Coordinates of C-alpha atoms in Angstrom, one line a residue:
M1 CA 21.2 16.5 -14.6
E2 CA 17.5 16.6 -15.4
L3 CA 15.6 15.8 -18.6
P4 CA 12.6 17.8 -19.9
L5 CA 9.6 16.1 -18.3
N6 CA 7.5 15.6 -21.4
K7 CA 10.4 14.2 -23.5
K8 CA 11.6 12.0 -20.6
A9 CA 8.1 10.6 -20.0
H10 CA 7.6 9.9 -23.7
S11 CA 10.9 8.1 -23.9
I12 CA 10.1 6.0 -20.8
N13 CA 6.6 5.1 -22.1
I14 CA 8.2 3.9 -25.4
L15 CA 10.7 1.8 -23.5
L16 CA 7.9 0.3 -21.4
G17 CA 5.9 -0.5 -24.4
V18 CA 8.9 -2.2 -26.1
I19 CA 9.6 -4.3 -23.0
A20 CA 5.9 -5.2 -22.5
L21 CA 5.2 -6.1 -26.1
G22 CA 8.5 -8.0 -26.3
W23 CA 7.4 -10.0 -23.2
L24 CA 4.0 -10.7 -24.7
L25 CA 5.4 -11.8 -28.1
T26 CA 8.0 -14.0 -26.3
Q27 CA 5.2 -15.6 -24.3
L28 CA 3.1 -16.2 -27.4
Y29 CA 6.1 -17.6 -29.3
F30 CA 7.0 -20.1 -26.6
T31 CA 3.3 -21.0 -26.2
L32 CA 2.2 -21.3 -29.8
F33 CA 5.3 -22.1 -31.8
K34 CA 8.2 -23.4 -29.7
P35 CA 7.3 -24.9 -26.4
I36 CA 10.2 -24.6 -24.0
H37 CA 11.1 -26.3 -20.7
P38 CA 9.9 -24.6 -17.5
M39 CA 13.5 -24.4 -16.3
I40 CA 14.2 -22.0 -19.2
L41 CA 10.8 -20.3 -19.5
S42 CA 10.7 -19.3 -15.8
P43 CA 14.0 -17.3 -15.7
I44 CA 13.1 -15.6 -19.1
F45 CA 9.6 -14.8 -17.7
L46 CA 11.1 -13.4 -14.4
S47 CA 13.7 -11.4 -16.3
F48 CA 11.0 -9.6 -18.3
A49 CA 9.0 -9.0 -15.2
L50 CA 12.0 -7.5 -13.4
S51 CA 12.9 -5.3 -16.4
L52 CA 9.3 -3.9 -16.5
V53 CA 9.4 -3.1 -12.8
F54 CA 12.8 -1.3 -13.0
I55 CA 11.5 0.9 -15.8
S56 CA 8.0 1.6 -14.4
K57 CA 9.1 2.0 -10.8
P58 CA 12.4 4.0 -11.0
I59 CA 14.6 4.9 -8.1
N60 CA 14.2 8.6 -9.0
K61 CA 11.8 9.9 -11.6
K62 CA 13.4 13.3 -12.1
I63 CA 17.2 12.8 -12.1
I64 CA 18.8 10.8 -14.9
W65 CA 21.8 9.2 -13.0
P66 CA 19.7 6.9 -10.9
R67 CA 17.7 6.0 -14.0
L68 CA 21.0 4.8 -15.6
I69 CA 21.1 2.3 -12.8
D70 CA 17.7 1.0 -13.8
F71 CA 18.8 0.8 -17.5
T72 CA 21.9 -1.1 -16.3
F73 CA 19.7 -3.6 -14.5
V74 CA 17.7 -4.2 -17.7
G75 CA 20.9 -4.7 -19.6
I76 CA 22.1 -7.3 -17.0
L77 CA 18.8 -9.1 -17.2
I78 CA 19.2 -9.3 -21.0
G79 CA 22.5 -11.0 -20.3
V80 CA 20.6 -13.4 -17.9
V81 CA 18.2 -14.3 -20.7
I82 CA 21.0 -14.9 -23.1
F83 CA 22.8 -17.1 -20.5
Y84 CA 19.7 -19.4 -20.1
I85 CA 19.1 -19.7 -23.8
G86 CA 22.7 -20.5 -24.4
H87 CA 22.8 -23.1 -21.6
E88 CA 19.4 -24.6 -22.3
Q89 CA 20.5 -28.2 -23.1
R90 CA 22.9 -28.4 -20.1
I91 CA 20.3 -27.0 -17.6
V92 CA 17.4 -29.1 -18.9
N93 CA 19.4 -32.4 -19.1
R94 CA 21.6 -32.1 -16.0
I95 CA 21.2 -34.5 -13.1
P96 CA 20.5 -32.5 -9.9
N97 CA 23.1 -32.8 -7.1
I98 CA 25.4 -34.9 -9.4
D99 CA 26.3 -32.7 -12.4
P100 CA 28.6 -29.8 -11.4
V101 CA 27.4 -26.3 -10.6
L102 CA 29.3 -23.9 -12.8
P103 CA 30.7 -20.5 -11.8
G104 CA 28.3 -18.9 -14.3
D105 CA 25.3 -20.6 -12.5
I106 CA 26.4 -19.0 -9.2
V107 CA 26.8 -15.5 -10.7
V108 CA 23.4 -15.6 -12.4
T109 CA 21.7 -16.9 -9.2
L110 CA 23.2 -14.1 -7.1
I111 CA 22.3 -11.5 -9.8
L112 CA 18.7 -12.7 -10.0
L113 CA 18.3 -12.8 -6.2
L114 CA 19.7 -9.3 -5.7
L115 CA 17.6 -7.8 -8.5
L116 CA 14.5 -9.7 -7.3
L117 CA 14.9 -8.3 -3.8
E118 CA 15.3 -4.8 -5.1
A119 CA 12.2 -5.1 -7.2
V120 CA 10.3 -6.5 -4.2
R121 CA 11.4 -3.4 -2.2
R122 CA 10.1 -1.0 -4.9
V123 CA 6.8 -2.6 -5.5
L124 CA 5.8 -4.3 -2.3
G125 CA 7.8 -2.5 0.4
F126 CA 10.0 -3.8 3.1
N127 CA 7.7 -6.5 4.7
L128 CA 8.3 -9.2 2.1
L129 CA 11.9 -8.0 1.5
I130 CA 12.8 -8.5 5.2
F131 CA 10.9 -11.8 5.3
V132 CA 12.8 -13.3 2.3
S133 CA 16.1 -11.9 3.5
V134 CA 15.7 -13.7 6.8
F135 CA 15.2 -17.0 5.1
I136 CA 18.2 -16.4 2.8
A137 CA 20.3 -15.7 5.8
Y138 CA 18.9 -18.8 7.5
A139 CA 20.1 -20.9 4.6
F140 CA 23.7 -20.0 5.3
L141 CA 23.5 -19.5 9.1
G142 CA 21.6 -22.7 9.9
P143 CA 24.5 -24.1 12.0
Y144 CA 24.2 -21.1 14.3
S145 CA 20.4 -21.1 14.6
P146 CA 18.9 -22.0 18.0
G147 CA 16.7 -25.0 19.0
F148 CA 14.8 -26.9 16.4
T149 CA 15.7 -24.4 13.6
N150 CA 19.3 -25.6 13.7
F151 CA 20.6 -27.5 10.6
S152 CA 23.9 -27.9 8.8
G153 CA 23.3 -24.9 6.4
F154 CA 24.0 -24.6 2.7
S155 CA 27.1 -23.9 0.8
L156 CA 27.0 -21.4 -2.1
H157 CA 27.0 -24.3 -4.5
Q158 CA 24.1 -26.1 -2.7
F159 CA 22.1 -22.9 -2.5
T160 CA 22.6 -22.3 -6.2
E161 CA 21.6 -25.9 -7.0
I162 CA 18.3 -25.5 -5.0
M163 CA 17.4 -22.0 -6.2
T164 CA 18.0 -22.0 -9.9
L165 CA 19.0 -25.5 -11.1
T166 CA 16.0 -27.5 -9.8
T167 CA 12.3 -26.9 -9.5
E168 CA 12.6 -26.8 -5.7
G169 CA 13.4 -23.0 -5.4
L170 CA 13.0 -19.9 -7.5
Y171 CA 11.7 -21.8 -10.6
G172 CA 9.2 -24.0 -8.7
T173 CA 5.6 -24.7 -9.4
P174 CA 4.3 -21.2 -8.5
L175 CA 6.5 -19.3 -10.9
S176 CA 6.2 -21.9 -13.7
A177 CA 2.3 -21.8 -13.3
T178 CA 2.4 -18.0 -13.5
A179 CA 4.5 -18.1 -16.7
S180 CA 2.4 -20.9 -18.2
F181 CA -1.1 -19.6 -17.8
I182 CA -1.7 -17.1 -15.0
F183 CA -0.1 -14.4 -17.1
Y184 CA -2.9 -14.9 -19.7
F185 CA -5.6 -14.8 -17.1
I186 CA -4.4 -11.5 -15.8
L187 CA -4.4 -10.1 -19.3
F188 CA -7.9 -11.4 -19.9
G189 CA -9.3 -9.7 -16.7
V190 CA -7.8 -6.3 -17.6
I191 CA -8.8 -6.4 -21.3
F192 CA -12.3 -7.7 -20.5
S193 CA -12.8 -4.7 -18.1
A194 CA -11.3 -2.2 -20.6
C195 CA -13.5 -3.4 -23.4
G196 CA -16.7 -2.9 -21.4
G197 CA -17.4 -6.3 -19.9
G198 CA -16.5 -5.2 -16.4
Q199 CA -18.9 -2.2 -16.6
V200 CA -21.7 -4.5 -17.7
L201 CA -21.2 -6.7 -14.6
I202 CA -21.3 -3.6 -12.4
D203 CA -24.4 -2.2 -14.1
I204 CA -26.2 -5.6 -13.7
G205 CA -25.4 -5.4 -9.9
L206 CA -26.8 -1.9 -9.8
K207 CA -30.0 -2.9 -11.5
L208 CA -30.5 -5.8 -9.2
G209 CA -30.4 -3.6 -6.2
N210 CA -33.8 -2.6 -4.6
P211 CA -33.4 0.9 -3.0
E212 CA -36.0 0.2 -0.3
T213 CA -34.0 -2.7 1.1
G214 CA -30.4 -1.5 0.9
G215 CA -30.2 -1.3 -2.9
P216 CA -26.9 0.4 -3.3
A217 CA -25.3 -1.9 -0.7
K218 CA -26.7 -4.9 -2.4
A219 CA -25.5 -3.5 -5.7
A220 CA -22.0 -3.2 -4.2
V221 CA -22.2 -6.8 -3.1
I222 CA -23.5 -8.2 -6.4
S223 CA -21.2 -6.1 -8.5
S224 CA -18.2 -7.0 -6.5
A225 CA -19.2 -10.7 -6.7
L226 CA -19.6 -10.5 -10.4
M227 CA -16.4 -8.5 -10.9
G228 CA -14.6 -10.9 -8.5
M229 CA -15.6 -13.8 -10.8
I230 CA -13.3 -12.2 -13.4
S231 CA -10.6 -10.2 -11.6
G232 CA -10.0 -11.8 -8.2
S233 CA -8.3 -8.7 -6.8
S234 CA -9.8 -7.1 -3.7
V235 CA -8.3 -3.6 -3.9
A236 CA -9.0 -3.4 -7.7
N237 CA -12.6 -4.4 -7.0
V238 CA -12.9 -1.6 -4.4
T239 CA -11.6 1.1 -6.7
T240 CA -13.7 -0.1 -9.6
T241 CA -17.1 -0.6 -8.0
G242 CA -16.7 1.5 -4.8
V243 CA -16.6 4.9 -6.6
L244 CA -20.1 4.2 -7.7
T245 CA -21.7 2.3 -4.8
I246 CA -20.2 4.0 -1.7
P247 CA -21.7 7.4 -2.4
M248 CA -25.1 5.9 -3.1
M249 CA -24.9 3.8 0.1
K250 CA -24.2 7.0 2.1
K251 CA -27.3 8.7 0.5
V252 CA -29.6 5.9 1.7
G253 CA -28.6 6.1 5.3
Y254 CA -25.4 4.0 5.7
K255 CA -22.7 5.6 7.8
P256 CA -19.4 6.2 5.9
E257 CA -17.7 3.4 7.9
Q258 CA -20.6 1.0 7.1
A259 CA -20.5 1.9 3.4
A260 CA -16.8 1.5 3.1
A261 CA -16.8 -1.8 5.1
I262 CA -19.5 -3.3 3.0
E263 CA -17.6 -2.5 -0.2
A264 CA -14.3 -3.8 1.2
V265 CA -15.8 -7.1 2.5
A266 CA -17.7 -7.7 -0.8
S267 CA -14.6 -6.9 -2.9
T268 CA -12.4 -9.2 -0.9
G269 CA -14.8 -12.0 -1.5
G270 CA -13.8 -11.8 -5.2
Q271 CA -10.7 -13.9 -4.4
I272 CA -12.8 -16.8 -3.2
M273 CA -15.5 -16.5 -5.8
P274 CA -15.5 -18.9 -8.7
P275 CA -15.0 -19.2 -11.6
I276 CA -11.9 -17.0 -11.6
M277 CA -10.6 -16.9 -8.0
G278 CA -7.4 -15.3 -6.7
V279 CA -4.0 -16.3 -8.2
G280 CA -3.5 -18.5 -5.2
A281 CA -6.3 -20.8 -6.3
F282 CA -4.6 -21.4 -9.7
I283 CA -1.3 -22.2 -7.9
M284 CA -3.2 -24.5 -5.5
A285 CA -4.5 -26.5 -8.5
E286 CA -0.9 -26.9 -9.8
L287 CA 0.5 -27.8 -6.4
L288 CA -2.3 -30.5 -5.9
G289 CA -2.0 -31.7 -9.5
V290 CA -5.7 -31.4 -10.1
K291 CA -7.7 -29.4 -12.7
Y292 CA -8.5 -25.9 -11.7
A293 CA -12.2 -26.5 -12.3
S294 CA -12.3 -28.9 -9.4
I295 CA -10.9 -26.2 -7.1
A296 CA -13.5 -23.7 -8.4
L297 CA -16.4 -26.1 -8.0
A298 CA -15.3 -27.1 -4.4
A299 CA -15.2 -23.4 -3.5
T300 CA -18.7 -22.7 -4.7
I301 CA -20.8 -23.3 -1.6
P302 CA -18.5 -21.4 0.8
A303 CA -18.3 -18.5 -1.6
L304 CA -22.1 -18.3 -1.9
A305 CA -22.4 -18.5 1.9
Y306 CA -19.9 -15.6 2.2
F307 CA -21.8 -13.3 -0.2
L308 CA -25.2 -14.4 1.1
S309 CA -24.1 -13.3 4.6
I310 CA -23.3 -9.8 3.3
L311 CA -26.5 -9.5 1.2
L312 CA -28.6 -10.4 4.2
L313 CA -26.6 -8.2 6.5
V314 CA -27.0 -5.1 4.3
G315 CA -30.7 -5.7 3.9
F316 CA -31.2 -6.0 7.7
I317 CA -29.2 -2.8 8.3
A318 CA -31.3 -0.9 5.7
K319 CA -34.5 -2.1 7.4
R320 CA -33.2 -1.1 10.8
N321 CA -32.2 2.4 9.5
R322 CA -35.7 2.9 8.1
H323 CA -37.2 1.7 11.3
E324 CA -35.1 4.1 13.4
G325 CA -36.0 6.9 11.0
S326 CA -32.4 7.7 10.1
V327 CA -33.4 8.1 6.5
A328 CA -36.7 9.0 4.8
L329 CA -38.3 6.6 2.4
E330 CA -38.6 9.3 -0.2
D331 CA -34.9 9.9 0.0
I332 CA -34.3 6.2 -0.6
K333 CA -36.5 6.1 -3.6
N334 CA -34.9 9.2 -5.1
V335 CA -31.5 7.5 -5.3
E336 CA -30.9 6.8 -9.0
F337 CA -28.9 4.0 -10.4
K338 CA -27.5 5.7 -13.5
T339 CA -26.6 3.0 -16.0
Q340 CA -26.6 2.6 -19.7
P341 CA -29.1 0.1 -21.2
I342 CA -27.7 -3.4 -20.4
L343 CA -29.4 -5.6 -23.0
P344 CA -27.6 -4.1 -26.0
R345 CA -24.3 -4.7 -24.2
L346 CA -24.8 -8.2 -23.0
Y347 CA -22.8 -9.6 -25.9
L348 CA -19.7 -8.2 -24.1
L349 CA -20.1 -11.0 -21.6
I350 CA -19.6 -13.7 -24.2
P351 CA -15.8 -13.9 -23.6
A352 CA -16.6 -14.6 -19.9
F353 CA -18.9 -17.5 -20.8
V354 CA -16.3 -18.8 -23.3
L355 CA -13.7 -18.8 -20.4
L356 CA -16.2 -20.4 -18.0
G357 CA -17.2 -23.1 -20.5
M358 CA -13.7 -24.0 -21.4
V359 CA -12.5 -24.1 -17.8
L360 CA -15.4 -26.3 -16.6
S361 CA -15.1 -28.6 -19.6
G362 CA -11.5 -29.4 -18.7
Q363 CA -9.7 -27.5 -21.4
S364 CA -6.2 -26.3 -20.5
L365 CA -6.2 -23.0 -18.6
R366 CA -3.8 -21.4 -21.0
S367 CA -6.1 -22.2 -24.0
A368 CA -9.2 -21.0 -22.1
A369 CA -7.6 -17.6 -21.4
L370 CA -6.1 -17.2 -24.9
Y371 CA -9.4 -18.1 -26.7
S372 CA -11.3 -15.8 -24.3
I373 CA -8.9 -12.9 -25.1
L374 CA -9.4 -13.6 -28.8
A375 CA -13.2 -13.5 -28.3
I376 CA -12.9 -10.1 -26.7
L377 CA -10.8 -8.7 -29.6
A378 CA -13.1 -10.4 -32.2
L379 CA -16.2 -8.8 -30.7
N380 CA -14.5 -5.5 -30.5
I381 CA -13.7 -5.6 -34.2
L382 CA -17.0 -7.1 -35.5
I383 CA -19.5 -5.0 -33.4
P384 CA -19.0 -1.3 -33.7
A385 CA -21.5 -0.2 -31.0
N386 CA -19.0 -0.3 -28.1
R387 CA -15.8 -0.6 -30.1
K388 CA -12.5 0.5 -28.4
G389 CA -9.8 2.1 -30.4
I390 CA -6.3 0.7 -31.0
K391 CA -4.9 3.1 -28.4
E392 CA -7.3 1.8 -25.7
I393 CA -6.6 -1.8 -26.5
Y394 CA -2.9 -1.1 -26.4
E395 CA -3.2 0.6 -23.0
A396 CA -5.2 -2.3 -21.7
F397 CA -2.5 -4.8 -22.8
I398 CA 0.2 -2.7 -21.2
E399 CA -1.7 -2.4 -17.9
G400 CA -2.3 -6.1 -17.9
I401 CA 1.3 -6.9 -18.4
K402 CA 2.3 -4.4 -15.6
Q403 CA -0.1 -6.3 -13.3
A404 CA 1.4 -9.6 -14.3
A405 CA 4.9 -8.2 -13.4
N406 CA 3.7 -7.0 -10.0
I407 CA 2.1 -10.4 -9.3
T408 CA 5.2 -12.3 -10.4
L409 CA 7.4 -10.6 -7.8
P410 CA 5.8 -12.1 -4.6
I411 CA 5.4 -15.5 -6.3
A412 CA 9.1 -15.6 -7.3
A413 CA 10.2 -14.4 -3.8
C414 CA 8.1 -17.1 -2.1
G415 CA 10.0 -19.7 -4.2
I416 CA 13.1 -18.7 -2.3
I417 CA 11.4 -19.3 1.0
I418 CA 9.8 -22.6 -0.1
G419 CA 13.2 -23.9 -1.2
V420 CA 14.9 -23.0 2.0
V421 CA 12.1 -24.2 4.3
I422 CA 11.7 -27.6 2.5
Q423 CA 15.4 -28.4 1.9
S424 CA 16.5 -27.4 5.4
G425 CA 13.9 -29.8 6.9
L426 CA 12.3 -26.9 8.8
T427 CA 8.8 -28.0 7.7
N428 CA 9.0 -31.3 9.4
K429 CA 10.6 -29.8 12.5
F430 CA 8.0 -27.1 12.8
S431 CA 5.2 -29.8 12.4
A432 CA 6.7 -31.8 15.2
V433 CA 6.9 -28.7 17.5
V434 CA 3.2 -27.8 16.8
A435 CA 2.2 -31.4 17.4
A436 CA 4.0 -31.4 20.7
V437 CA 2.4 -28.1 21.8
G438 CA -1.1 -29.0 20.6
G439 CA -0.8 -32.6 21.9
S440 CA -2.0 -33.9 18.5
S441 CA -5.2 -31.8 19.0
L442 CA -6.9 -30.9 15.7
I443 CA -8.5 -27.7 17.0
A444 CA -5.2 -26.5 18.4
A445 CA -3.5 -27.1 15.0
L446 CA -6.3 -25.3 13.2
L447 CA -6.2 -22.3 15.5
I448 CA -2.4 -22.1 15.2
T449 CA -2.7 -22.3 11.4
M450 CA -5.5 -19.7 11.3
I451 CA -3.4 -17.2 13.4
G452 CA -0.2 -18.0 11.4
C453 CA -1.9 -17.5 8.0
M454 CA -3.6 -14.3 9.0
L455 CA -0.4 -12.9 10.4
L456 CA 1.2 -13.7 7.0
G457 CA -1.7 -12.3 5.1
M458 CA -1.5 -9.0 7.1
A459 CA 2.2 -8.6 6.2
L460 CA 2.3 -10.1 2.7
P461 CA 0.3 -10.3 -0.5
T462 CA -2.4 -13.0 -0.5
V463 CA -0.5 -15.3 -2.8
A464 CA 2.7 -15.0 -0.8
A465 CA 0.8 -15.7 2.5
Y466 CA -0.9 -18.8 1.0
L467 CA 2.4 -20.2 -0.4
I468 CA 4.3 -19.7 2.9
G469 CA 1.3 -21.1 4.8
V470 CA 1.4 -24.2 2.6
V471 CA 5.0 -25.0 3.4
L472 CA 4.6 -24.2 7.2
F473 CA 1.1 -25.4 8.1
V474 CA -0.3 -27.8 5.5
P475 CA 2.0 -30.7 6.5
I476 CA 0.7 -30.3 10.1
L477 CA -2.9 -30.5 9.1
I478 CA -2.3 -33.5 6.8
S479 CA -0.5 -35.3 9.6
L480 CA -3.7 -34.9 11.6
G481 CA -5.8 -36.6 9.0
I482 CA -7.2 -33.6 7.1
P483 CA -7.5 -34.2 3.3
I484 CA -4.9 -32.2 1.3
L485 CA -7.5 -30.1 -0.6
I486 CA -9.2 -29.0 2.7
A487 CA -5.8 -28.2 4.3
H488 CA -4.8 -26.0 1.3
M489 CA -8.2 -24.3 1.2
F490 CA -8.0 -23.6 4.9
C491 CA -4.7 -21.8 4.5
F492 CA -6.0 -20.0 1.3
Y493 CA -9.1 -18.7 3.0
F494 CA -7.3 -17.2 6.0
G495 CA -4.7 -15.6 3.7
V496 CA -7.5 -13.9 1.9
I497 CA -9.5 -12.9 5.1
A498 CA -6.4 -11.1 6.4
Q499 CA -7.0 -8.4 3.7
I500 CA -9.9 -7.2 5.9
T501 CA -8.4 -7.9 9.3
P502 CA -7.0 -5.0 11.3
P503 CA -4.5 -3.6 11.8
V504 CA -3.5 -4.1 8.2
C505 CA -6.5 -4.3 5.9
L506 CA -5.7 -2.7 2.5
A507 CA -9.2 -3.3 1.0
S508 CA -10.9 -1.5 4.0
F509 CA -8.4 1.3 4.0
T510 CA -8.9 1.9 0.2
A511 CA -12.7 1.9 0.7
A512 CA -12.4 4.3 3.6
G513 CA -10.5 6.7 1.4
I514 CA -13.4 6.7 -1.1
A515 CA -16.0 7.1 1.6
G516 CA -14.2 9.7 3.6
A517 CA -14.5 7.4 6.6
N518 CA -12.2 6.7 9.5
P519 CA -9.9 3.9 8.3
W520 CA -9.5 2.3 11.7
K521 CA -13.3 2.2 12.3
T522 CA -13.8 0.9 8.8
G523 CA -11.4 -1.9 9.4
W524 CA -13.1 -3.1 12.5
T525 CA -16.6 -2.7 11.0
G526 CA -15.5 -4.8 8.0
F527 CA -14.0 -7.4 10.4
V528 CA -17.4 -7.8 12.1
Y529 CA -19.3 -7.9 8.8
A530 CA -17.0 -10.6 7.5
S531 CA -17.3 -12.8 10.6
V532 CA -18.9 -15.7 8.7
S533 CA -15.6 -16.0 6.8
F534 CA -13.8 -16.9 10.0
L535 CA -16.2 -19.8 10.6
I536 CA -16.5 -21.3 7.1
P537 CA -12.9 -22.8 7.0
F538 CA -13.6 -24.6 10.3
V539 CA -16.9 -25.9 8.9
F540 CA -15.3 -27.5 5.8
V541 CA -12.7 -29.2 8.0
Y542 CA -15.3 -30.9 10.1
Q543 CA -17.9 -31.1 7.3
P544 CA -16.1 -31.8 3.9
A545 CA -19.5 -31.9 2.2
I546 CA -19.3 -28.1 2.1
L547 CA -16.4 -28.6 -0.5
L548 CA -18.6 -31.1 -2.4
M549 CA -16.7 -34.0 -0.8
G550 CA -19.7 -36.3 -0.1
S551 CA -23.0 -37.7 -1.4
P552 CA -25.6 -35.3 -2.9
V553 CA -27.7 -35.7 0.2
Q554 CA -24.8 -34.8 2.5
I555 CA -23.9 -31.8 0.4
I556 CA -27.4 -30.5 0.3
V557 CA -28.0 -30.9 4.0
A558 CA -24.6 -29.4 4.9
A559 CA -25.3 -26.4 2.6
L560 CA -28.8 -25.8 4.1
F561 CA -27.5 -25.8 7.7
L562 CA -24.6 -23.5 6.7
Y563 CA -27.0 -21.0 5.0
A564 CA -29.4 -21.1 7.9
G565 CA -26.5 -20.3 10.2
V566 CA -25.4 -17.5 7.9
W567 CA -29.0 -16.0 8.0
A568 CA -29.0 -16.1 11.8
L569 CA -25.5 -14.6 12.0
A570 CA -26.6 -11.6 9.8
I571 CA -29.5 -11.0 12.1
A572 CA -27.3 -11.1 15.2
I573 CA -24.8 -8.6 13.7
S574 CA -27.4 -6.2 12.4
G575 CA -29.7 -6.4 15.4
Y576 CA -32.8 -6.6 13.2
M577 CA -35.1 -9.3 11.9
Y578 CA -38.7 -8.2 11.4
A579 CA -38.3 -5.8 14.3
P580 CA -35.3 -4.7 16.3
L581 CA -33.6 -7.2 18.7
H582 CA -32.6 -6.5 22.2
K583 CA -29.0 -7.1 23.3
F584 CA -29.9 -10.5 24.9
E585 CA -31.8 -11.5 21.8
R586 CA -28.8 -10.7 19.6
L587 CA -26.5 -12.7 21.8
L588 CA -29.0 -15.6 21.7
M589 CA -29.2 -15.3 17.9
L590 CA -25.4 -15.4 17.7
T591 CA -25.5 -18.6 19.7
V592 CA -28.1 -20.0 17.3
A593 CA -25.9 -19.1 14.4
L594 CA -23.0 -21.0 15.9
L595 CA -25.2 -24.0 16.7
L596 CA -26.4 -24.1 13.1
I597 CA -23.0 -23.6 11.5
V598 CA -21.2 -26.2 13.7
P599 CA -21.5 -29.4 11.6
E600 CA -23.2 -31.6 14.2
L601 CA -26.8 -32.7 13.8
A602 CA -27.7 -32.4 17.5
T603 CA -26.4 -28.8 17.7
S604 CA -28.1 -27.9 14.5
L605 CA -31.5 -29.2 15.6
V606 CA -31.2 -27.2 18.9
G607 CA -30.3 -24.2 16.8
F608 CA -33.4 -24.6 14.7
V609 CA -35.6 -24.8 17.8
L610 CA -34.2 -21.7 19.3
L611 CA -34.4 -19.9 15.9
G612 CA -38.1 -20.7 15.7
I613 CA -38.7 -19.3 19.2
I614 CA -36.9 -16.1 18.4
L615 CA -38.6 -15.8 15.0
V616 CA -42.1 -16.1 16.6
K617 CA -41.3 -13.6 19.3
N618 CA -39.8 -11.1 16.8
I619 CA -42.9 -11.3 14.5
K620 CA -45.1 -10.6 17.5
S621 CA -42.9 -7.6 18.4
K622 CA -43.4 -6.3 14.8
R623 CA -47.2 -6.7 15.1
L624 CA -47.2 -5.0 18.5
S625 CA -45.1 -2.0 17.1
R626 CA -47.7 -1.6 14.4
Q627 CA -50.7 -1.7 16.8
I628 CA -49.4 0.9 19.2
P629 CA -49.6 3.8 16.8
K630 CA -53.1 2.7 15.7
M631 CA -54.3 2.5 19.4
A632 CA -52.8 5.9 20.1
L633 CA -54.7 7.3 17.0
E634 CA -58.0 5.8 18.1
K635 CA -57.7 7.3 21.6
S636 CA -57.0 10.7 20.1

């Protein structure tokens, strides 16, 4: 049986709106009027997210019978919410591992796990589904597991206790943080963009670009950095800024693969760019028990180094293209950055400054996000110039709530993995095995962690890769004397970098689609362009001053050496300084970059000497290249 398309779509949109608004009102009620224990808020929050996914991502969009299954799932989830509200006092006050596990607890746990796995399959595909399923199986088949993975296994009662009756599993810190404040940050980012703030940031980036020195590419980098300060989503940044910047980059001489790679690398940096980094950074603050502002401040120098490397690189590539004559100067100057006047719209950035000010002043993240959303709505009402209608505001809220649902899924699924890994003792056993293999070698542990986090990041969303990396690798790094913040940041960085690492690099593939480029070539080009990002995590392990852990002098000196190395690395990759570099010179410049970036004074001084020699030689080459045409003209 089939329904008329228009009528069916209208009915589904109404239902989506009801669930989304119900979720929002429920969140606001528990936030503003009746604070509720995380052990009750988390399952209610998860139930709303799952309901929204089942309605927005149906089994079959055309036939009604599979849709009835989705509606049944929503009905079951309503029952789950009623169960937790009815058993609030028992669940909140029970003593873990002493008070009994009721049959209802087991039934609700199994229902939530099955529905969560199905939602993960619909939204994220089979990678995370298989990953989580393996760990669920491991929880029960531990006695039959080989080698160091062997353990006694869990009974169904123990599994239920861990997953849904304590904060060690499904309702752990990641999900409770998402329900508490990350939900509002996601809403802020979407509404801010919908009401014009995002476009202002993009236009500022476009205006700051100089067409003669890679303007559109620099505009892509600056716009993505500014947008990343608010959104923290690489693919979203690519689709937002890439449709404007990629065509312009191609017009001024960048190859399609280069244009797409530049946009992908710049957009991926949004997740490590303060003040609003990726979701993983918020969860990191909760896991470490520190204010988010301290995480954002610590990430500032590495984030600036990342974007500085891309800005320098695109500038050198533009100069090389002009030198080689691959694009005429007149064509470059004819590229127009079509933007509306920026000054009359600068007021749209006020909510971003409100958010930044409240976060840095130590206000609660939930309050910062809520007040910033109110600022957006107030400006939209009070100033008619760029006012959005009720329909547009409503659509922005719905889109933001959908994004929150999609982000909730991997976070909740990772709670299952974290619970199994920690309670089975697998973390300690894995740490012992790595220590035995590496012989207590720090560099060996770092390389193993890097590879592990990148493999996780290729297969899973960034936040999932980070969370699993935390339980598997952070204990190893801490046991070798690395401070806990640095260990977490190391895993977070490589989980992010995996988004632009072949063979799975979603940001690069998305940009390649916009540019009409070869996805595979784009992926590898982006990998090379982002090479500084593979070095920075090792730098802050050996030089904590990069994360603002040291005296002001140590921080300044470490930052200067890092930025000098970034400059040398951009030259080595582009093959151009003031004049083209030969292959040997590029290899030597790469060595210089490594010497400068490695946090040792002796190597940095050697790097500066070599850099000076190459710099003098390259300036002479530039002068010589100018003199040859003049000499030829005089002879003629």
